[in-house]
Coordinates of C-alpha atoms in Angstrom, one line a residue:
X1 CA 17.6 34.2 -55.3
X2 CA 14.4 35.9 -54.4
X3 CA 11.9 33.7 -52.1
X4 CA 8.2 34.1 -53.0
X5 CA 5.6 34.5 -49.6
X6 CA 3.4 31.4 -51.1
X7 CA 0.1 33.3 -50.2
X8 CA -1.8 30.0 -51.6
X9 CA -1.0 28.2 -48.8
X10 CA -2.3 30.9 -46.2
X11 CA -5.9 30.6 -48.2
X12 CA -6.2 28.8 -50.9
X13 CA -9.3 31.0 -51.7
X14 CA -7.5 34.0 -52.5
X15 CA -8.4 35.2 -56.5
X16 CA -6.7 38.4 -56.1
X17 CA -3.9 40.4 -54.4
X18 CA -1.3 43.0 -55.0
X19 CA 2.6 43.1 -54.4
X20 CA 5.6 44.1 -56.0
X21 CA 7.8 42.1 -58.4
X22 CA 11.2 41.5 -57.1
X23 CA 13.0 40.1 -59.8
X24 CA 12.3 40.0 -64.0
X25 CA 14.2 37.5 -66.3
X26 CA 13.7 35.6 -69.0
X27 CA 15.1 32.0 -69.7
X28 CA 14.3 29.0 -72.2
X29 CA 10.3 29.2 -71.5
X30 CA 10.4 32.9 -72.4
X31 CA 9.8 35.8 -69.9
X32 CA 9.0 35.9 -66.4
X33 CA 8.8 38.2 -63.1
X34 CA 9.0 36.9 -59.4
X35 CA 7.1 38.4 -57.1
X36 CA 6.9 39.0 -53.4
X37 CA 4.2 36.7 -52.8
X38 CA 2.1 35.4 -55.0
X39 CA -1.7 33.3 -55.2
X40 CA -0.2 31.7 -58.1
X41 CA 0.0 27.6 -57.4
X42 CA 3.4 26.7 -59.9
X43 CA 3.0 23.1 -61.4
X44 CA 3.9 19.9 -59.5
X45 CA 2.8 17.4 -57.2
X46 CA 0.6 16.1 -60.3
X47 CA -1.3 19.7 -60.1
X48 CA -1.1 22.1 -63.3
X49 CA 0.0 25.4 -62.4
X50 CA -2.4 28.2 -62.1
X51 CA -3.2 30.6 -64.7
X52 CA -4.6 34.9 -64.5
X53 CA -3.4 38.3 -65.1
X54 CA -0.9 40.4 -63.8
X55 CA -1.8 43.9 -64.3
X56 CA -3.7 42.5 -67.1
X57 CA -1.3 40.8 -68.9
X58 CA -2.1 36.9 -69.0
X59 CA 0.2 34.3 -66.9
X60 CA 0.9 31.9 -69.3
X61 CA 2.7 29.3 -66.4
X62 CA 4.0 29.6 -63.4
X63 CA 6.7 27.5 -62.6
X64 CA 8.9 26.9 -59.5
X65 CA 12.7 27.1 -59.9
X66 CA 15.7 27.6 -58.2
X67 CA 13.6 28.4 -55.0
X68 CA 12.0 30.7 -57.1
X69 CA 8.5 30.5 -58.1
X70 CA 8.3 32.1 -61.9
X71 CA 5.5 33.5 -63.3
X72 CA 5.5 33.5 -67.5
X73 CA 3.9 36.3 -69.2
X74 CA 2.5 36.3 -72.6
X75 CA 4.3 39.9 -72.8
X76 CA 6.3 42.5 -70.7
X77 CA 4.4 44.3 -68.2
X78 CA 4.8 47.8 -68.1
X79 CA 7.4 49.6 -66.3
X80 CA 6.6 49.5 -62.2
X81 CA 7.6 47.7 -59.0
X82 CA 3.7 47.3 -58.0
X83 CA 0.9 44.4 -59.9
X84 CA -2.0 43.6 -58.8
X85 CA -2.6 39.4 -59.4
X86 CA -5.9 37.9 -60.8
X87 CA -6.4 33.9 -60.5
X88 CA -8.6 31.9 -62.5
X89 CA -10.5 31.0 -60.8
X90 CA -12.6 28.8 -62.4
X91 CA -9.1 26.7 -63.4
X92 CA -8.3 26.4 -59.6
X93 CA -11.2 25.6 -58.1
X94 CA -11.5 22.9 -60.6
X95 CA -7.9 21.5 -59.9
X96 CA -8.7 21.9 -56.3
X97 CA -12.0 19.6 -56.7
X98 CA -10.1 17.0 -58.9
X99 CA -6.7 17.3 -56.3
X100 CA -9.3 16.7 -53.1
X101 CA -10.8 13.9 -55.0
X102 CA -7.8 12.3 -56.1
X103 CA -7.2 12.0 -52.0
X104 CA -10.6 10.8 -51.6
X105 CA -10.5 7.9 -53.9
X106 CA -7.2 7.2 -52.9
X107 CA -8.0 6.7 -49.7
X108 CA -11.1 5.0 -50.8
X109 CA -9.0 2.1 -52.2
X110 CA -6.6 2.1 -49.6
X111 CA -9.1 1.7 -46.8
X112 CA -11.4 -0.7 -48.8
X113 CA -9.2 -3.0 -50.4
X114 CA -5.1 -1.7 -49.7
X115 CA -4.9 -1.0 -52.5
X116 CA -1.9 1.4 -52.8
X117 CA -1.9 4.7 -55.5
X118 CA 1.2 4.9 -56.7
X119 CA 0.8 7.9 -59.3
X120 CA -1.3 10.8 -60.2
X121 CA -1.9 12.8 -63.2
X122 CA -4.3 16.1 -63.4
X123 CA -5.3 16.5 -66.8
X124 CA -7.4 19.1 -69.0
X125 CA -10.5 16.6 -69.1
X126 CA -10.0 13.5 -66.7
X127 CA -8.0 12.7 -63.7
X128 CA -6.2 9.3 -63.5
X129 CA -4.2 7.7 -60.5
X130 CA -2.2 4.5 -61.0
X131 CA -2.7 1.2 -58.5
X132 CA 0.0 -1.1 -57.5
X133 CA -2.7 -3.6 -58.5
X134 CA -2.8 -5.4 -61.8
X135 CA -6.8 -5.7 -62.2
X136 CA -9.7 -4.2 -60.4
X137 CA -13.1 -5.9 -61.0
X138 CA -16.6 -3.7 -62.0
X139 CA -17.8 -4.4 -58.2
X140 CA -14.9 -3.5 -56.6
X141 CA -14.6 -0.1 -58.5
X142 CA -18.5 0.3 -57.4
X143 CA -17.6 -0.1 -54.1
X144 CA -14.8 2.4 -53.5
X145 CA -16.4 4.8 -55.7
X146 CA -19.8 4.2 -53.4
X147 CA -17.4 5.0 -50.3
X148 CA -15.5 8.2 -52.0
X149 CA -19.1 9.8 -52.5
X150 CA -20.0 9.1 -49.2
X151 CA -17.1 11.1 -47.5
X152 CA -18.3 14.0 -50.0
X153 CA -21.8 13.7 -48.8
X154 CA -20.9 13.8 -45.1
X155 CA -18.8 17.1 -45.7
X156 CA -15.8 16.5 -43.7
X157 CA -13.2 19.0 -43.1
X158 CA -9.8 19.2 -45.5
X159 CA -7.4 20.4 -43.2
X160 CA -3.6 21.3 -43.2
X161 CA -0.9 21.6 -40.9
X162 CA 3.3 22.1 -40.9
X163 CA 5.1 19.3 -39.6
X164 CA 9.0 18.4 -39.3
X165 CA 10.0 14.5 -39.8
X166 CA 10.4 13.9 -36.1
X167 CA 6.3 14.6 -35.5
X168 CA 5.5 12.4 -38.6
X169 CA 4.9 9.2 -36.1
X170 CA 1.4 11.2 -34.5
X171 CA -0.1 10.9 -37.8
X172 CA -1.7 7.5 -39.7
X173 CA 0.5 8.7 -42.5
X174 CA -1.1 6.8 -46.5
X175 CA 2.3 6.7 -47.4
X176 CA 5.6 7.8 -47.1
X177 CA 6.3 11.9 -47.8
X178 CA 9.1 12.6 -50.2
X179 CA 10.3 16.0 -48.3
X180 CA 12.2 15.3 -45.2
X181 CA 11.7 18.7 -43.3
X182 CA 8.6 21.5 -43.0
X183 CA 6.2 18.7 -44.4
X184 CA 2.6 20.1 -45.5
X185 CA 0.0 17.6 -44.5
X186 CA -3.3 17.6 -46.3
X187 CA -5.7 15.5 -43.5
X188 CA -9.5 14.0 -43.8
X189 CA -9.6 13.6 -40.1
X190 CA -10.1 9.7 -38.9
X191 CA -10.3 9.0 -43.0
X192 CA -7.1 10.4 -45.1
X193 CA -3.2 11.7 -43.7
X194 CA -1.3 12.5 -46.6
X195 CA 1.9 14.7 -47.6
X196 CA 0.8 17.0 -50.2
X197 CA 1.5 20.5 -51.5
X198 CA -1.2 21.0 -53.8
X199 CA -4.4 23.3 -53.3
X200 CA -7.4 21.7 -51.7
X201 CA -11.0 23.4 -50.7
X202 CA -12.0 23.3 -47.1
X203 CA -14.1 20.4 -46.8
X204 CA -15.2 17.6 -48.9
X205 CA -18.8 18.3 -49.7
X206 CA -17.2 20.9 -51.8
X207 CA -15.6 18.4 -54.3
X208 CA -19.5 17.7 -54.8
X209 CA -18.9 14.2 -56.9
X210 CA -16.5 11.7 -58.0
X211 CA -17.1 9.5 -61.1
X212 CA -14.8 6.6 -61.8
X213 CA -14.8 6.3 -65.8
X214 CA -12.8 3.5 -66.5
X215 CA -9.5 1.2 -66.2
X216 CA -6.6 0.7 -68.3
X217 CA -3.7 -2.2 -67.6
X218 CA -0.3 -0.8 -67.7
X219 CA 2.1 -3.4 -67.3
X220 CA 1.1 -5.0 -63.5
X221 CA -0.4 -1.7 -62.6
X222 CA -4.0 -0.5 -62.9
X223 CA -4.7 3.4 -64.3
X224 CA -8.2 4.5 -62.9
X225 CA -9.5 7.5 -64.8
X226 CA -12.1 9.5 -63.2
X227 CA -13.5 13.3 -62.5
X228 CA -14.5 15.1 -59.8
X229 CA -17.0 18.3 -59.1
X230 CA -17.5 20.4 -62.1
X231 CA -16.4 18.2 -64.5
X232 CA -19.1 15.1 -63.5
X233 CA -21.6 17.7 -64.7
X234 CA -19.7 18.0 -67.7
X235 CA -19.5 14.2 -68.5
X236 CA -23.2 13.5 -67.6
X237 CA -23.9 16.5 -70.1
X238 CA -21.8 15.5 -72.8
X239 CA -23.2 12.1 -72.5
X240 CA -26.4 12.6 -72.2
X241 CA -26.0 15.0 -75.3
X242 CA -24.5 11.8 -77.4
X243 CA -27.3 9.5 -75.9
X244 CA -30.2 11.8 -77.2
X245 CA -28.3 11.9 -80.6
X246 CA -28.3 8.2 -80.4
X247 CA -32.1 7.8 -79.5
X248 CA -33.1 9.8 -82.8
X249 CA -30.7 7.9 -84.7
X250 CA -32.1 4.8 -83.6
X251 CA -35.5 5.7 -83.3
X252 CA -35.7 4.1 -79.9
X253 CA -35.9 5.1 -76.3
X254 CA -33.0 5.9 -74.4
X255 CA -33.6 2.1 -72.4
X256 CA -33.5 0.4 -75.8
X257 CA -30.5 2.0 -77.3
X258 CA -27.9 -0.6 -76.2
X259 CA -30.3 -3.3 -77.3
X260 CA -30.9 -1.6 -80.7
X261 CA -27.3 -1.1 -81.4
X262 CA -26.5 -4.8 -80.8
X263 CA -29.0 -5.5 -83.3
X264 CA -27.9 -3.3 -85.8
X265 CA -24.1 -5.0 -84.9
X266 CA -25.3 -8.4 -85.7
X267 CA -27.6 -7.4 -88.7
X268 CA -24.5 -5.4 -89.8
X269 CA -22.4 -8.7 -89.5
X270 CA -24.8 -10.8 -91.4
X271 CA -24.7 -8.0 -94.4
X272 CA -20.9 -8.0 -94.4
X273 CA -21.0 -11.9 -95.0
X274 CA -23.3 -12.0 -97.1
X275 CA -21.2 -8.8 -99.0
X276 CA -18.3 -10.9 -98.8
X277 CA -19.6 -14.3 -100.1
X278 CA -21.4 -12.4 -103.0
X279 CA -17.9 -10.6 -103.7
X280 CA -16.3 -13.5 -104.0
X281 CA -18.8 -15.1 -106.6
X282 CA -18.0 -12.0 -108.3
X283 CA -14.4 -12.3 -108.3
X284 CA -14.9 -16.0 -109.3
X285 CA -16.7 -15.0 -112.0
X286 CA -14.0 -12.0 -113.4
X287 CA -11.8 -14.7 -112.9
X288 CA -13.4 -17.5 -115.4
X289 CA -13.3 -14.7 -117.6
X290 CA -10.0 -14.4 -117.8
X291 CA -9.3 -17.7 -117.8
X292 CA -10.9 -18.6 -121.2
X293 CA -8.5 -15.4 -122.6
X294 CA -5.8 -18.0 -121.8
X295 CA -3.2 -18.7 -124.4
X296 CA -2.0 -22.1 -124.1
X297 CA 1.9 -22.4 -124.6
X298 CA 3.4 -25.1 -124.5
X299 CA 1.5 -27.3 -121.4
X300 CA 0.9 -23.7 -120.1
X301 CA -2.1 -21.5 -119.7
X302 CA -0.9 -18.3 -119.8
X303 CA -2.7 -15.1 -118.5
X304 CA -1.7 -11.6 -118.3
X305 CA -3.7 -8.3 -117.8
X306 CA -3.9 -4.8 -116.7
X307 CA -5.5 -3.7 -113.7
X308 CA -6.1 0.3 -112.9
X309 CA -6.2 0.7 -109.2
X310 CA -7.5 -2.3 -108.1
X311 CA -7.5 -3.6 -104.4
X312 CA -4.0 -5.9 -104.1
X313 CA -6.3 -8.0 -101.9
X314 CA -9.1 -8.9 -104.8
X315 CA -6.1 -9.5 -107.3
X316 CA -4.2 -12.2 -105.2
X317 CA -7.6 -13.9 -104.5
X318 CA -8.0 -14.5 -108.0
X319 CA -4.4 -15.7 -109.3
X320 CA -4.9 -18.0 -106.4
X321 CA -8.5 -19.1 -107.5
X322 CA -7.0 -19.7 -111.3
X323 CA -4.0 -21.6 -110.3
X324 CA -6.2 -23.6 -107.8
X325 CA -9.0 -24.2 -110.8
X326 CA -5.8 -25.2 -113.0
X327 CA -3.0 -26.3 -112.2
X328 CA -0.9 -25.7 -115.7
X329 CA -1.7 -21.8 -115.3
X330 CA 0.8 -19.1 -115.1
X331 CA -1.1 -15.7 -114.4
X332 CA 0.7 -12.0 -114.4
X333 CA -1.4 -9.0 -112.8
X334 CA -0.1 -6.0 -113.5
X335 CA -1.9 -3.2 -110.9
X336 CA -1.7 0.6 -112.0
X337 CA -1.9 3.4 -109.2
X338 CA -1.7 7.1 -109.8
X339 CA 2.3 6.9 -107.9
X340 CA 3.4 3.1 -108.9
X341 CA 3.1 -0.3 -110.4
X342 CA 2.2 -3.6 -108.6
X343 CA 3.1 -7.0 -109.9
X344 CA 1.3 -10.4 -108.9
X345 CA 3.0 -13.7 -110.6
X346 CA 1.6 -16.7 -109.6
X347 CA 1.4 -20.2 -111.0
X348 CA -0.5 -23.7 -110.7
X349 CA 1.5 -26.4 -109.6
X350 CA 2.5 -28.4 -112.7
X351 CA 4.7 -25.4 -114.0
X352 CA 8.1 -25.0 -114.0
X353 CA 8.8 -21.6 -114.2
X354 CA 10.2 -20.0 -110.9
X355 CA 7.6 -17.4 -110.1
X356 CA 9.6 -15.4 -106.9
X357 CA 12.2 -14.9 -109.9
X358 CA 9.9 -13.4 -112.3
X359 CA 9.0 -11.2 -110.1
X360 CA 12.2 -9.9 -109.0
X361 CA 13.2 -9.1 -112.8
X362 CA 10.2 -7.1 -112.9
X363 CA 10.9 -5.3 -110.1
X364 CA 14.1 -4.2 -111.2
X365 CA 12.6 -2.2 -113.9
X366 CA 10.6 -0.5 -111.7
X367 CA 13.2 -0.2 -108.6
X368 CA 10.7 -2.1 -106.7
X369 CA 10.8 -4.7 -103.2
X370 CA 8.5 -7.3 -103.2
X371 CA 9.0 -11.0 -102.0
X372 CA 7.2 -14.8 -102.6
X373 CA 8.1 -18.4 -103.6
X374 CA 8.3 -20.8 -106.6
X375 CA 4.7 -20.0 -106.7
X376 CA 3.4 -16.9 -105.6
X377 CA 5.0 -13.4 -106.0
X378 CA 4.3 -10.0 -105.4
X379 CA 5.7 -6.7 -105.5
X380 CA 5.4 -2.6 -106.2
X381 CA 7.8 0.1 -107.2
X382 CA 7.7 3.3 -108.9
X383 CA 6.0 3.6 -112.1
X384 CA 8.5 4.6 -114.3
X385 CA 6.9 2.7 -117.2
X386 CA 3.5 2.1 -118.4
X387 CA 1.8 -1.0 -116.8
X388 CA 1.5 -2.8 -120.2
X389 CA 4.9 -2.3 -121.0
X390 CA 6.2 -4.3 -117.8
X391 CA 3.3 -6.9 -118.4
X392 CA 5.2 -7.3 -121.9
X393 CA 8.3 -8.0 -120.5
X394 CA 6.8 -10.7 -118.0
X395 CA 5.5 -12.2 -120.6
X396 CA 8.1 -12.5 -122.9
X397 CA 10.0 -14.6 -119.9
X398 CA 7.3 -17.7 -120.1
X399 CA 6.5 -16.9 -123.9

């Protein structure tokens, strides 16, 4: 096992170094190399792993196992003890922002209203930390976002210091720390005293912002998803981008495009009624069309037709319409799609015939499922036949 001199945690500023590798290996996540010491941060704590170059050659991951922290290569470096290390640096400082402000707004809730964070995730985009809370109101969310900025703005010092378990009572600890010995401390004096192993700037006023986004309920907990630093700017720009887009859409200023849009909601809702009252009087009509193509048999009206592609929905509105209108109908809707057949058999209520097991005979010719009562049924399979074919054979069960 070869120990790695974590050179992150001596300055987490450092975008470059050089060492030596000490080991090379590859295992299920591909190649890697361990190195002396290293600026590379390896994944955990809720905190992606850092990402660069070794000698060129991009660090795909950088995980820590076995005691051994390994960096993943997207190929084999070139024969040679010595690499010189390049960080993104743009990807850690912006982890470090989000990490800094996850302890912020932690603390934030904690202080304000106990409430305790219980989980923490670092994405690509947004941030999220979980509450042991099951709701958190608009105001309340104002308020500990109000006091999070305010510890930015007054640019306190992020310090850290080594501690073993027995020193652990001299400091206002937020919660318990999951190691047990050589515990890192990440502190916000007189504000935040955490156990932490992640990267952090220096001082708060470097995190620049925090902007809580929204909530989500998962199960009696409360997910808060927010961002920090860089990636406020990038919100407020992305937003602003899709509010100008709205204002020319709408024709309205940006103050009025809330309003506008609930206009256009309701106006849209009034259309879709209206839409839906004047497609029914249409499928009323259709309907009263087929009906006087009736044949009467026996005390039945009997009607059977053809449909190519039609909506099941529009179909089973108007067997029920013509069964409703007369109760001695028996109607059979055959439904042709370019991959099967559909079958609607439905009947008014003076009728003997069984329409669930109409149904089911026709489905057997078409090695179809389908389900109903005595009646109303309806069904698909594949369409091994033509649909006039299996309208035929419907028939000639009521005929």
């Amino acid at each position: 096992m070869n120990f790695t001199k974590k050179l992150f945690y001596d300055d987490a500023y450092i975008q470059t170094f050089t060492t030596n590798i000490s080991q090379e290996g590859k295992d299920t996540e591909g190649s890697y190399v361990v190195l002396e010491e290293t600026a590379f941060y390896p994944s955990g704590g809720g905190q992606p792993a850092d990402k660069g170059w070794l000698n060129g050659v991009e660090v795909i991951n950088v995980e820590e196992k076995e005691g051994e922290i390994r960096h993943y290569l997207a190929q084999l470096l070139d024969k040679g003890e010595k690499v010189d290390g390049e960080i993104n640096w743009h990807r850690r400082f912006d982890h470090m922002q989000q990490h800094a402000g996850q302890h912020i707004l932690s603390a934030a809730f904690a202080e304000t209203f106990q409430f305790q964070t219980i989980s923490f995730h670092l994405g690509k985009e947004i941030v999220s930390i979980d509450l042991d809370i099951e709701d958190v109101t608009d105001e309340e969310l104002e308020r500990v976002e109000n006091v999070a900025n305010q510890i930015i703005l007054e640019n306190r010092a992020i310090e850290t210091v080594w501690v073993e378990k027995e020193d652990l009572y001299k400091y206002p600890l937020r919660k318990e720390t999951s190691v047990s010995q050589h515990i890192r401390l990440v502190i916000i004096p007189s504000f935040d005293y955490n156990g932490c192993g992640g990267t952090h700037p220096s001082s708060t006023g470097e995190v620049s912002a925090i902007k809580i986004l929204g909530t989500e309920r998962h199960k009696k907990k409360t997910r808060i998803y927010f961002v920090c630093g860089g990636r406020v700017l990038q919100q407020l720009h992305e937003k602003n981008n899709v509010l100008k887009e709205a204002t020319k859409l709408l024709s309205a200023p940006e103050e009025d495009v809330a309003q506008t849009i609930k206009k256009l909601l309701l106006d849209m809702k009034s259309l879709q009624k209206q839409l839906e009252g004047n497609r029914e009087q249409l499928l009323q009509f259709e309907a009263h069309q087929l009906m006087t193509t009736a044949k009467a048999i026996d005390d039945r009206l009997v009607v059977g037709k053809v449909f190519v592609d039609r909506s099941i929905s529009e179909l089973q509105w108007m067997a029920k319409w013509m069964t409703a209108e007369k109760d001695n109908s028996l109607i059979v809707f055959i439904n042709e799609t370019e991959t099967k057949l559909q079958c609607i058999c439905a009947s008014g209520t003076q009728v003997d015939f069984s329409m669930k097991e109409i149904c089911s005979k026709l489905l057997q010719e078409i090695k179809g499922k389908g389900g109903g009562n005595q009646t109303f049924a309806q069904g698909g399979g594949e369409r091994s036949i033509e649909g006039k074919v299996l309208l035929d054979k419907a028939l000639s069960y009521v005929i």
